[in-house]
GROMACS .gro file of C-alpha atoms in nm:
model
  343
    1THR     CA    1  -7.097  -0.573  -7.197
    2THR     CA    2  -6.764  -0.729  -7.136
    3THR     CA    3  -6.481  -0.522  -6.987
    4THR     CA    4  -6.129  -0.639  -7.053
    5THR     CA    5  -5.852  -0.531  -6.814
    6THR     CA    6  -5.500  -0.538  -6.950
    7ARG     CA    7  -5.212  -0.554  -6.693
    8ALA     CA    8  -4.866  -0.456  -6.805
    9VAL     CA    9  -4.602  -0.721  -6.743
   10PRO     CA   10  -4.266  -0.569  -6.635
   11THR     CA   11  -3.980  -0.649  -6.859
   12SER     CA   12  -3.638  -0.765  -6.747
   13ALA     CA   13  -3.487  -0.425  -6.817
   14SER     CA   14  -3.736  -0.249  -6.591
   15LEU     CA   15  -3.678  -0.500  -6.311
   16ARG     CA   16  -3.303  -0.449  -6.335
   17SER     CA   17  -3.339  -0.071  -6.320
   18ARG     CA   18  -3.568  -0.097  -6.018
   19ALA     CA   19  -3.316  -0.319  -5.832
   20LEU     CA   20  -3.036  -0.078  -5.909
   21SER     CA   21  -3.237   0.216  -5.777
   22THR     CA   22  -3.321   0.026  -5.456
   23ARG     CA   23  -2.955  -0.061  -5.403
   24ALA     CA   24  -2.855   0.299  -5.458
   25LEU     CA   25  -3.107   0.417  -5.201
   26SER     CA   26  -2.981   0.169  -4.941
   27THR     CA   27  -2.619   0.266  -5.010
   28SER     CA   28  -2.699   0.635  -4.975
   29SER     CA   29  -2.880   0.573  -4.644
   30ARG     CA   30  -2.582   0.377  -4.508
   31THR     CA   31  -2.351   0.654  -4.621
   32ARG     CA   32  -2.565   0.914  -4.447
   33GLY     CA   33  -2.563   0.701  -4.129
   34ALA     CA   34  -2.185   0.666  -4.139
   35VAL     CA   35  -2.141   1.038  -4.195
   36THR     CA   36  -2.380   1.111  -3.906
   37ALA     CA   37  -2.193   0.871  -3.675
   38SER     CA   38  -1.856   1.015  -3.770
   39ALA     CA   39  -1.987   1.365  -3.719
   40SER     CA   40  -2.126   1.274  -3.376
   41SER     CA   41  -1.797   1.109  -3.277
   42ALA     CA   42  -1.605   1.408  -3.403
   43THR     CA   43  -1.835   1.627  -3.199
   44ALA     CA   44  -1.795   1.409  -2.886
   45SER     CA   45  -1.417   1.370  -2.903
   46PRO     CA   46  -1.337   1.737  -2.832
   47SER     CA   47  -1.563   1.731  -2.527
   48SER     CA   48  -1.391   1.419  -2.390
   49GLY     CA   49  -1.054   1.579  -2.458
   50ASP     CA   50  -1.167   1.891  -2.274
   51ASP     CA   51  -1.277   1.679  -1.978
   52ASP     CA   52  -0.940   1.504  -1.965
   53ALA     CA   53  -0.758   1.836  -1.980
   54LYS     CA   54  -0.976   1.975  -1.701
   55ASP     CA   55  -0.919   1.665  -1.486
   56PHE     CA   56  -0.544   1.693  -1.536
   57LYS     CA   57  -0.555   2.063  -1.450
   58ASP     CA   58  -0.750   1.991  -1.129
   59TRP     CA   59  -0.508   1.710  -1.039
   60LEU     CA   60  -0.208   1.935  -1.101
   61GLU     CA   61  -0.362   2.204  -0.881
   62THR     CA   62  -0.416   1.953  -0.600
   63PHE     CA   63  -0.060   1.826  -0.637
   64ARG     CA   64   0.073   2.182  -0.626
   65LYS     CA   65  -0.122   2.270  -0.310
   66ALA     CA   66   0.002   1.965  -0.121
   67LYS     CA   67   0.271   2.031   0.140
   68TRP     CA   68   0.617   1.945   0.015
   69ASP     CA   69   0.745   1.844   0.358
   70GLU     CA   70   0.460   1.620   0.463
   71ALA     CA   71   0.583   1.310   0.643
   72PRO     CA   72   0.613   1.001   0.423
   73LYS     CA   73   0.369   0.720   0.479
   74SER     CA   74   0.482   0.402   0.652
   75TRP     CA   75   0.644   0.149   0.421
   76ARG     CA   76   0.399  -0.118   0.532
   77GLU     CA   77   0.116   0.099   0.407
   78PHE     CA   78   0.320   0.191   0.098
   79MET     CA   79   0.350  -0.177   0.002
   80ALA     CA   80  -0.013  -0.253   0.100
   81THR     CA   81   0.088  -0.535   0.333
   82LYS     CA   82  -0.192  -0.763   0.444
   83VAL     CA   83  -0.236  -1.096   0.620
   84ALA     CA   84  -0.155  -1.369   0.369
   85ALA     CA   85  -0.186  -1.671   0.600
   86ALA     CA   86  -0.210  -1.777   0.965
   87VAL     CA   87   0.027  -2.036   1.112
   88VAL     CA   88  -0.083  -2.232   1.420
   89GLU     CA   89   0.189  -2.429   1.601
   90VAL     CA   90   0.064  -2.702   1.838
   91ASP     CA   91   0.312  -2.857   2.081
   92VAL     CA   92   0.139  -3.167   2.216
   93ALA     CA   93   0.421  -3.258   2.452
   94ASN     CA   94   0.415  -2.924   2.634
   95ASP     CA   95   0.046  -2.841   2.585
   96ARG     CA   96   0.125  -2.517   2.405
   97VAL     CA   97  -0.043  -2.346   2.113
   98ASN     CA   98   0.118  -2.055   1.932
   99ALA     CA   99  -0.045  -1.861   1.648
  100LYS     CA  100   0.113  -1.596   1.428
  101GLU     CA  101   0.024  -1.411   1.110
  102VAL     CA  102   0.224  -1.416   0.788
  103GLU     CA  103   0.203  -1.092   0.594
  104GLY     CA  104   0.229  -1.046   0.219
  105ILE     CA  105   0.237  -0.761  -0.030
  106GLY     CA  106  -0.108  -0.651  -0.149
  107LEU     CA  107  -0.009  -0.505  -0.488
  108ASN     CA  108  -0.215  -0.623  -0.784
  109VAL     CA  109  -0.266  -0.552  -1.154
  110PRO     CA  110  -0.547  -0.305  -1.240
  111LYS     CA  111  -0.848  -0.434  -1.431
  112ASP     CA  112  -0.822  -0.185  -1.717
  113GLY     CA  113  -0.653   0.134  -1.830
  114ALA     CA  114  -0.906   0.361  -1.659
  115GLU     CA  115  -0.838   0.200  -1.321
  116ALA     CA  116  -0.462   0.227  -1.377
  117LYS     CA  117  -0.502   0.597  -1.455
  118GLU     CA  118  -0.704   0.662  -1.138
  119ARG     CA  119  -0.446   0.474  -0.931
  120VAL     CA  120  -0.161   0.685  -1.067
  121LYS     CA  121  -0.349   1.010  -1.003
  122SER     CA  122  -0.434   0.914  -0.645
  123ASN     CA  123  -0.105   0.751  -0.543
  124LEU     CA  124   0.122   1.021  -0.684
  125ILE     CA  125  -0.042   1.267  -0.444
  126TYR     CA  126  -0.081   1.047  -0.139
  127TYR     CA  127   0.263   0.878  -0.156
  128ARG     CA  128   0.461   1.159  -0.321
  129GLN     CA  129   0.720   1.176  -0.038
  130ASN     CA  130   0.773   0.801  -0.058
  131TYR     CA  131   0.828   0.826  -0.432
  132ALA     CA  132   1.075   1.111  -0.381
  133ILE     CA  133   1.269   0.888  -0.139
  134VAL     CA  134   1.258   0.598  -0.387
  135VAL     CA  135   1.395   0.809  -0.673
  136ALA     CA  136   1.664   0.972  -0.456
  137SER     CA  137   1.770   0.637  -0.308
  138TYR     CA  138   1.788   0.474  -0.650
  139VAL     CA  139   2.003   0.757  -0.788
  140ALA     CA  140   2.231   0.761  -0.481
  141ILE     CA  141   2.290   0.384  -0.490
  142ALA     CA  142   2.337   0.373  -0.869
  143GLN     CA  143   2.589   0.661  -0.858
  144LEU     CA  144   2.779   0.530  -0.556
  145PHE     CA  145   3.046   0.336  -0.747
  146VAL     CA  146   3.038   0.546  -1.065
  147ASN     CA  147   3.008   0.901  -0.934
  148PRO     CA  148   3.044   0.914  -0.553
  149ALA     CA  149   3.028   1.293  -0.554
  150MET     CA  150   2.672   1.279  -0.690
  151THR     CA  151   2.575   1.036  -0.414
  152LEU     CA  152   2.704   1.284  -0.156
  153CYS     CA  153   2.519   1.562  -0.337
  154VAL     CA  154   2.188   1.373  -0.309
  155LEU     CA  155   2.246   1.295   0.060
  156PHE     CA  156   2.337   1.653   0.151
  157LEU     CA  157   2.038   1.789  -0.043
  158GLY     CA  158   1.812   1.561   0.159
  159ALA     CA  159   1.976   1.676   0.484
  160ALA     CA  160   1.931   2.041   0.383
  161ALA     CA  161   1.561   1.978   0.310
  162ALA     CA  162   1.524   1.816   0.653
  163CYS     CA  163   1.682   2.120   0.822
  164ALA     CA  164   1.422   2.341   0.658
  165SER     CA  165   1.121   2.142   0.782
  166ASP     CA  166   0.998   2.086   1.136
  167THR     CA  167   0.795   1.788   1.017
  168LEU     CA  168   1.093   1.609   0.865
  169LEU     CA  169   1.310   1.682   1.168
  170GLY     CA  170   1.039   1.539   1.390
  171GLU     CA  171   1.029   1.222   1.180
  172LEU     CA  172   1.408   1.189   1.199
  173ALA     CA  173   1.404   1.241   1.576
  174LEU     CA  174   1.134   0.976   1.608
  175ALA     CA  175   1.333   0.733   1.391
  176SER     CA  176   1.647   0.794   1.602
  177LYS     CA  177   1.451   0.739   1.926
  178ASP     CA  178   1.498   1.103   2.030
  179LYS     CA  179   1.875   1.092   1.989
  180LEU     CA  180   1.849   1.382   1.743
  181LYS     CA  181   1.790   1.701   1.944
  182TRP     CA  182   1.641   2.001   1.770
  183ASN     CA  183   1.415   2.302   1.816
  184ALA     CA  184   1.299   2.599   1.611
  185LYS     CA  185   1.653   2.743   1.581
  186VAL     CA  186   1.903   2.466   1.654
  187VAL     CA  187   1.949   2.110   1.525
  188ALA     CA  188   2.214   1.880   1.674
  189GLY     CA  189   2.371   2.180   1.848
  190VAL     CA  190   2.410   2.382   1.525
  191ASP     CA  191   2.205   2.677   1.402
  192ARG     CA  192   1.950   2.544   1.153
  193THR     CA  193   1.993   2.823   0.899
  194GLN     CA  194   2.370   2.791   0.898
  195ALA     CA  195   2.349   2.411   0.882
  196ARG     CA  196   2.113   2.429   0.583
  197GLN     CA  197   2.336   2.674   0.399
  198ALA     CA  198   2.648   2.468   0.466
  199LEU     CA  199   2.475   2.151   0.342
  200LEU     CA  200   2.361   2.327   0.024
  201VAL     CA  201   2.716   2.450  -0.041
  202ILE     CA  202   2.857   2.097   0.000
  203ALA     CA  203   2.585   1.960  -0.229
  204GLY     CA  204   2.672   2.222  -0.489
  205ILE     CA  205   3.040   2.130  -0.470
  206GLY     CA  206   2.946   1.766  -0.523
  207ALA     CA  207   2.737   1.857  -0.827
  208LEU     CA  208   3.022   2.064  -0.975
  209THR     CA  209   3.266   1.782  -0.912
  210SER     CA  210   3.036   1.549  -1.101
  211LEU     CA  211   3.063   1.754  -1.421
  212LYS     CA  212   3.350   1.539  -1.543
  213TYR     CA  213   3.134   1.228  -1.524
  214SER     CA  214   2.862   1.120  -1.766
  215TRP     CA  215   2.541   1.311  -1.708
  216GLY     CA  216   2.362   1.074  -1.941
  217TYR     CA  217   2.400   0.794  -1.687
  218LEU     CA  218   2.261   1.023  -1.416
  219ILE     CA  219   1.958   1.112  -1.629
  220MET     CA  220   1.905   0.743  -1.702
  221ASN     CA  221   1.910   0.667  -1.327
  222VAL     CA  222   1.652   0.939  -1.264
  223VAL     CA  223   1.431   0.801  -1.542
  224TYR     CA  224   1.461   0.449  -1.400
  225GLY     CA  225   1.368   0.575  -1.053
  226ILE     CA  226   1.062   0.755  -1.190
  227ALA     CA  227   0.962   0.445  -1.390
  228LEU     CA  228   0.990   0.234  -1.075
  229SER     CA  229   0.767   0.479  -0.888
  230LEU     CA  230   0.509   0.484  -1.169
  231THR     CA  231   0.504   0.103  -1.172
  232HIS     CA  232   0.428   0.100  -0.801
  233ALA     CA  233   0.161   0.369  -0.849
  234ILE     CA  234  -0.011   0.147  -1.107
  235LEU     CA  235   0.007  -0.168  -0.891
  236ARG     CA  236  -0.089  -0.004  -0.559
  237PRO     CA  237  -0.469  -0.030  -0.512
  238ILE     CA  238  -0.659   0.275  -0.394
  239ASP     CA  239  -0.778   0.224  -0.037
  240LEU     CA  240  -1.034   0.417   0.166
  241LYS     CA  241  -0.770   0.591   0.379
  242SER     CA  242  -0.588   0.748   0.084
  243THR     CA  243  -0.921   0.841  -0.077
  244LEU     CA  244  -1.046   1.026   0.230
  245SER     CA  245  -0.708   1.194   0.279
  246ASN     CA  246  -0.709   1.329  -0.076
  247LEU     CA  247  -1.071   1.442  -0.039
  248TRP     CA  248  -0.993   1.628   0.283
  249ARG     CA  249  -0.703   1.802   0.109
  250ASP     CA  250  -0.952   1.934  -0.149
  251VAL     CA  251  -1.232   2.023   0.092
  252LYS     CA  252  -1.045   2.201   0.372
  253ASN     CA  253  -0.961   2.507   0.157
  254VAL     CA  254  -1.305   2.555  -0.002
  255ALA     CA  255  -1.416   2.921   0.007
  256THR     CA  256  -1.684   2.963  -0.263
  257LYS     CA  257  -1.986   2.772  -0.389
  258GLU     CA  258  -1.809   2.693  -0.715
  259GLU     CA  259  -1.517   2.540  -0.527
  260ALA     CA  260  -1.759   2.345  -0.307
  261ALA     CA  261  -1.939   2.207  -0.614
  262ALA     CA  262  -1.608   2.110  -0.775
  263ALA     CA  263  -1.492   1.946  -0.450
  264ALA     CA  264  -1.818   1.751  -0.424
  265LYS     CA  265  -1.778   1.632  -0.783
  266LYS     CA  266  -1.422   1.520  -0.713
  267ALA     CA  267  -1.540   1.348  -0.394
  268VAL     CA  268  -1.798   1.143  -0.584
  269LYS     CA  269  -1.542   1.053  -0.849
  270GLY     CA  270  -1.286   0.957  -0.585
  271MET     CA  271  -1.531   0.729  -0.403
  272LYS     CA  272  -1.620   0.563  -0.733
  273SER     CA  273  -1.252   0.501  -0.801
  274TRP     CA  274  -1.207   0.348  -0.456
  275TRP     CA  275  -1.513   0.128  -0.502
  276SER     CA  276  -1.392   0.004  -0.841
  277ASN     CA  277  -1.053  -0.082  -0.689
  278ARG     CA  278  -1.209  -0.312  -0.430
  279ARG     CA  279  -1.147  -0.682  -0.467
  280PRO     CA  280  -1.349  -0.968  -0.318
  281ASN     CA  281  -1.215  -1.080   0.017
  282GLU     CA  282  -1.038  -1.412  -0.014
  283PRO     CA  283  -1.038  -1.655   0.280
  284THR     CA  284  -0.716  -1.652   0.481
  285PRO     CA  285  -0.544  -1.991   0.468
  286VAL     CA  286  -0.456  -2.147   0.802
  287VAL     CA  287  -0.152  -2.374   0.834
  288VAL     CA  288  -0.137  -2.605   1.139
  289ALA     CA  289   0.197  -2.751   1.247
  290VAL     CA  290   0.176  -3.023   1.514
  291LYS     CA  291   0.477  -3.125   1.722
  292ASP     CA  292   0.480  -3.462   1.903
  293ASP     CA  293   0.151  -3.566   1.745
  294PRO     CA  294  -0.001  -3.859   1.945
  295MET     CA  295  -0.131  -4.009   1.620
  296ASN     CA  296   0.223  -4.060   1.492
  297PRO     CA  297   0.420  -4.376   1.592
  298GLY     CA  298   0.584  -4.318   1.926
  299GLY     CA  299   0.413  -3.986   1.971
  300PHE     CA  300   0.161  -4.113   2.225
  301GLN     CA  301   0.431  -4.263   2.449
  302ASP     CA  302   0.628  -3.939   2.436
  303ALA     CA  303   0.320  -3.739   2.523
  304ALA     CA  304   0.237  -3.978   2.812
  305ARG     CA  305   0.591  -3.962   2.950
  306ASN     CA  306   0.592  -3.585   2.928
  307ALA     CA  307   0.253  -3.564   3.101
  308ALA     CA  308   0.374  -3.792   3.384
  309ARG     CA  309   0.688  -3.583   3.418
  310ARG     CA  310   0.487  -3.263   3.442
  311GLN     CA  311   0.260  -3.416   3.710
  312ARG     CA  312   0.561  -3.531   3.910
  313GLU     CA  313   0.720  -3.188   3.890
  314GLN     CA  314   0.393  -3.027   3.997
  315ARG     CA  315   0.364  -3.256   4.302
  316GLU     CA  316   0.721  -3.174   4.399
  317ARG     CA  317   0.645  -2.805   4.382
  318GLU     CA  318   0.331  -2.849   4.593
  319ASN     CA  319   0.513  -3.061   4.856
  320ASP     CA  320   0.806  -2.825   4.881
  321GLY     CA  321   0.830  -2.720   5.249
  322ALA     CA  322   0.555  -2.958   5.372
  323VAL     CA  323   0.608  -3.181   5.683
  324ASP     CA  324   0.578  -3.555   5.636
  325ALA     CA  325   0.355  -3.684   5.919
  326ASP     CA  326   0.381  -4.053   5.828
  327GLY     CA  327   0.504  -4.275   6.114
  328TRP     CA  328   0.371  -4.078   6.412
  329THR     CA  329   0.006  -4.039   6.321
  330LYS     CA  330  -0.250  -4.310   6.371
  331ALA     CA  331  -0.574  -4.374   6.202
  332ASP     CA  332  -0.871  -4.178   6.330
  333SER     CA  333  -1.059  -4.504   6.379
  334ARG     CA  334  -0.831  -4.595   6.676
  335GLY     CA  335  -0.933  -4.283   6.865
  336GLU     CA  336  -0.583  -4.238   7.011
  337LEU     CA  337  -0.352  -3.943   7.030
  338PRO     CA  338   0.019  -3.960   6.948
  339PRO     CA  339   0.245  -4.036   7.249
  340PRO     CA  340   0.402  -3.742   7.431
  341SER     CA  341   0.752  -3.651   7.335
  342LYS     CA  342   1.032  -3.740   7.582
  343ARG     CA  343   1.264  -3.459   7.685
   0.00000   0.00000   0.00000
């Protein structure tokens, strides 16, 4: 018995329909994947926005709790000065070596936007008094020849703020080398409360006098001063000192477990920001300047003459006041004593 098996051969139409169905399945799967990804991103974006809003709220709370009259940081620290090079001066003729350091500004460009954001958040709190001085100084100088009354207004407002703060008065007394005398009630021989009120009145008069001038120029000066401060905040690297200072400001007022947990989270984030701001230490260049180098033509003779002159001067100093015994002493080999003196 012979069994015959017949196999159906697919036609071109069936093959085409099968390819179209396969393509449709792949397209639908890609569409589902894109929809899933977009849904996941849409789900993640609100959470990231909530985190940013919470971080800004925490930063604003820290900025609000900071003391308004805290002493400004030193301008060397503000500009992140560091040793840029070492200069060694060698004076061969006088056998002297002098070394001194050359300092440079340590500002640098952040690596990315996240680092720039962390720098602004940290520096605006730590250097806020310095930025206030920068903005006020910029406005006062810019208004000096256009609106002198506004310059006086800014200066008298700063003086009134100083009269209201023991910390600022102490800084001014230190800057004046204790020429400014003050205590809890009197400053420079005047009652502090009365002095502050008088300064505020004069500042108000200056502001009213400035009404006839362009306030648009004043607003532009304020905006420029703020932009200058923000530029510095972006370029100023976060160092360990500012990080620990900001952390201590958050930790010292902790009263509950929730506040302690939040402070610990901010501490970890602050240390990460400081670590990411670190840069590899570059070797300090050393510049050597040689005066009267013996290797130069004529340098050896000058060095020899100077050395002989120094030896001669040293012998003269050693012999100063000594008695010259030549002429009346005799050699020890003769065994004789000097003759007696005749009187």
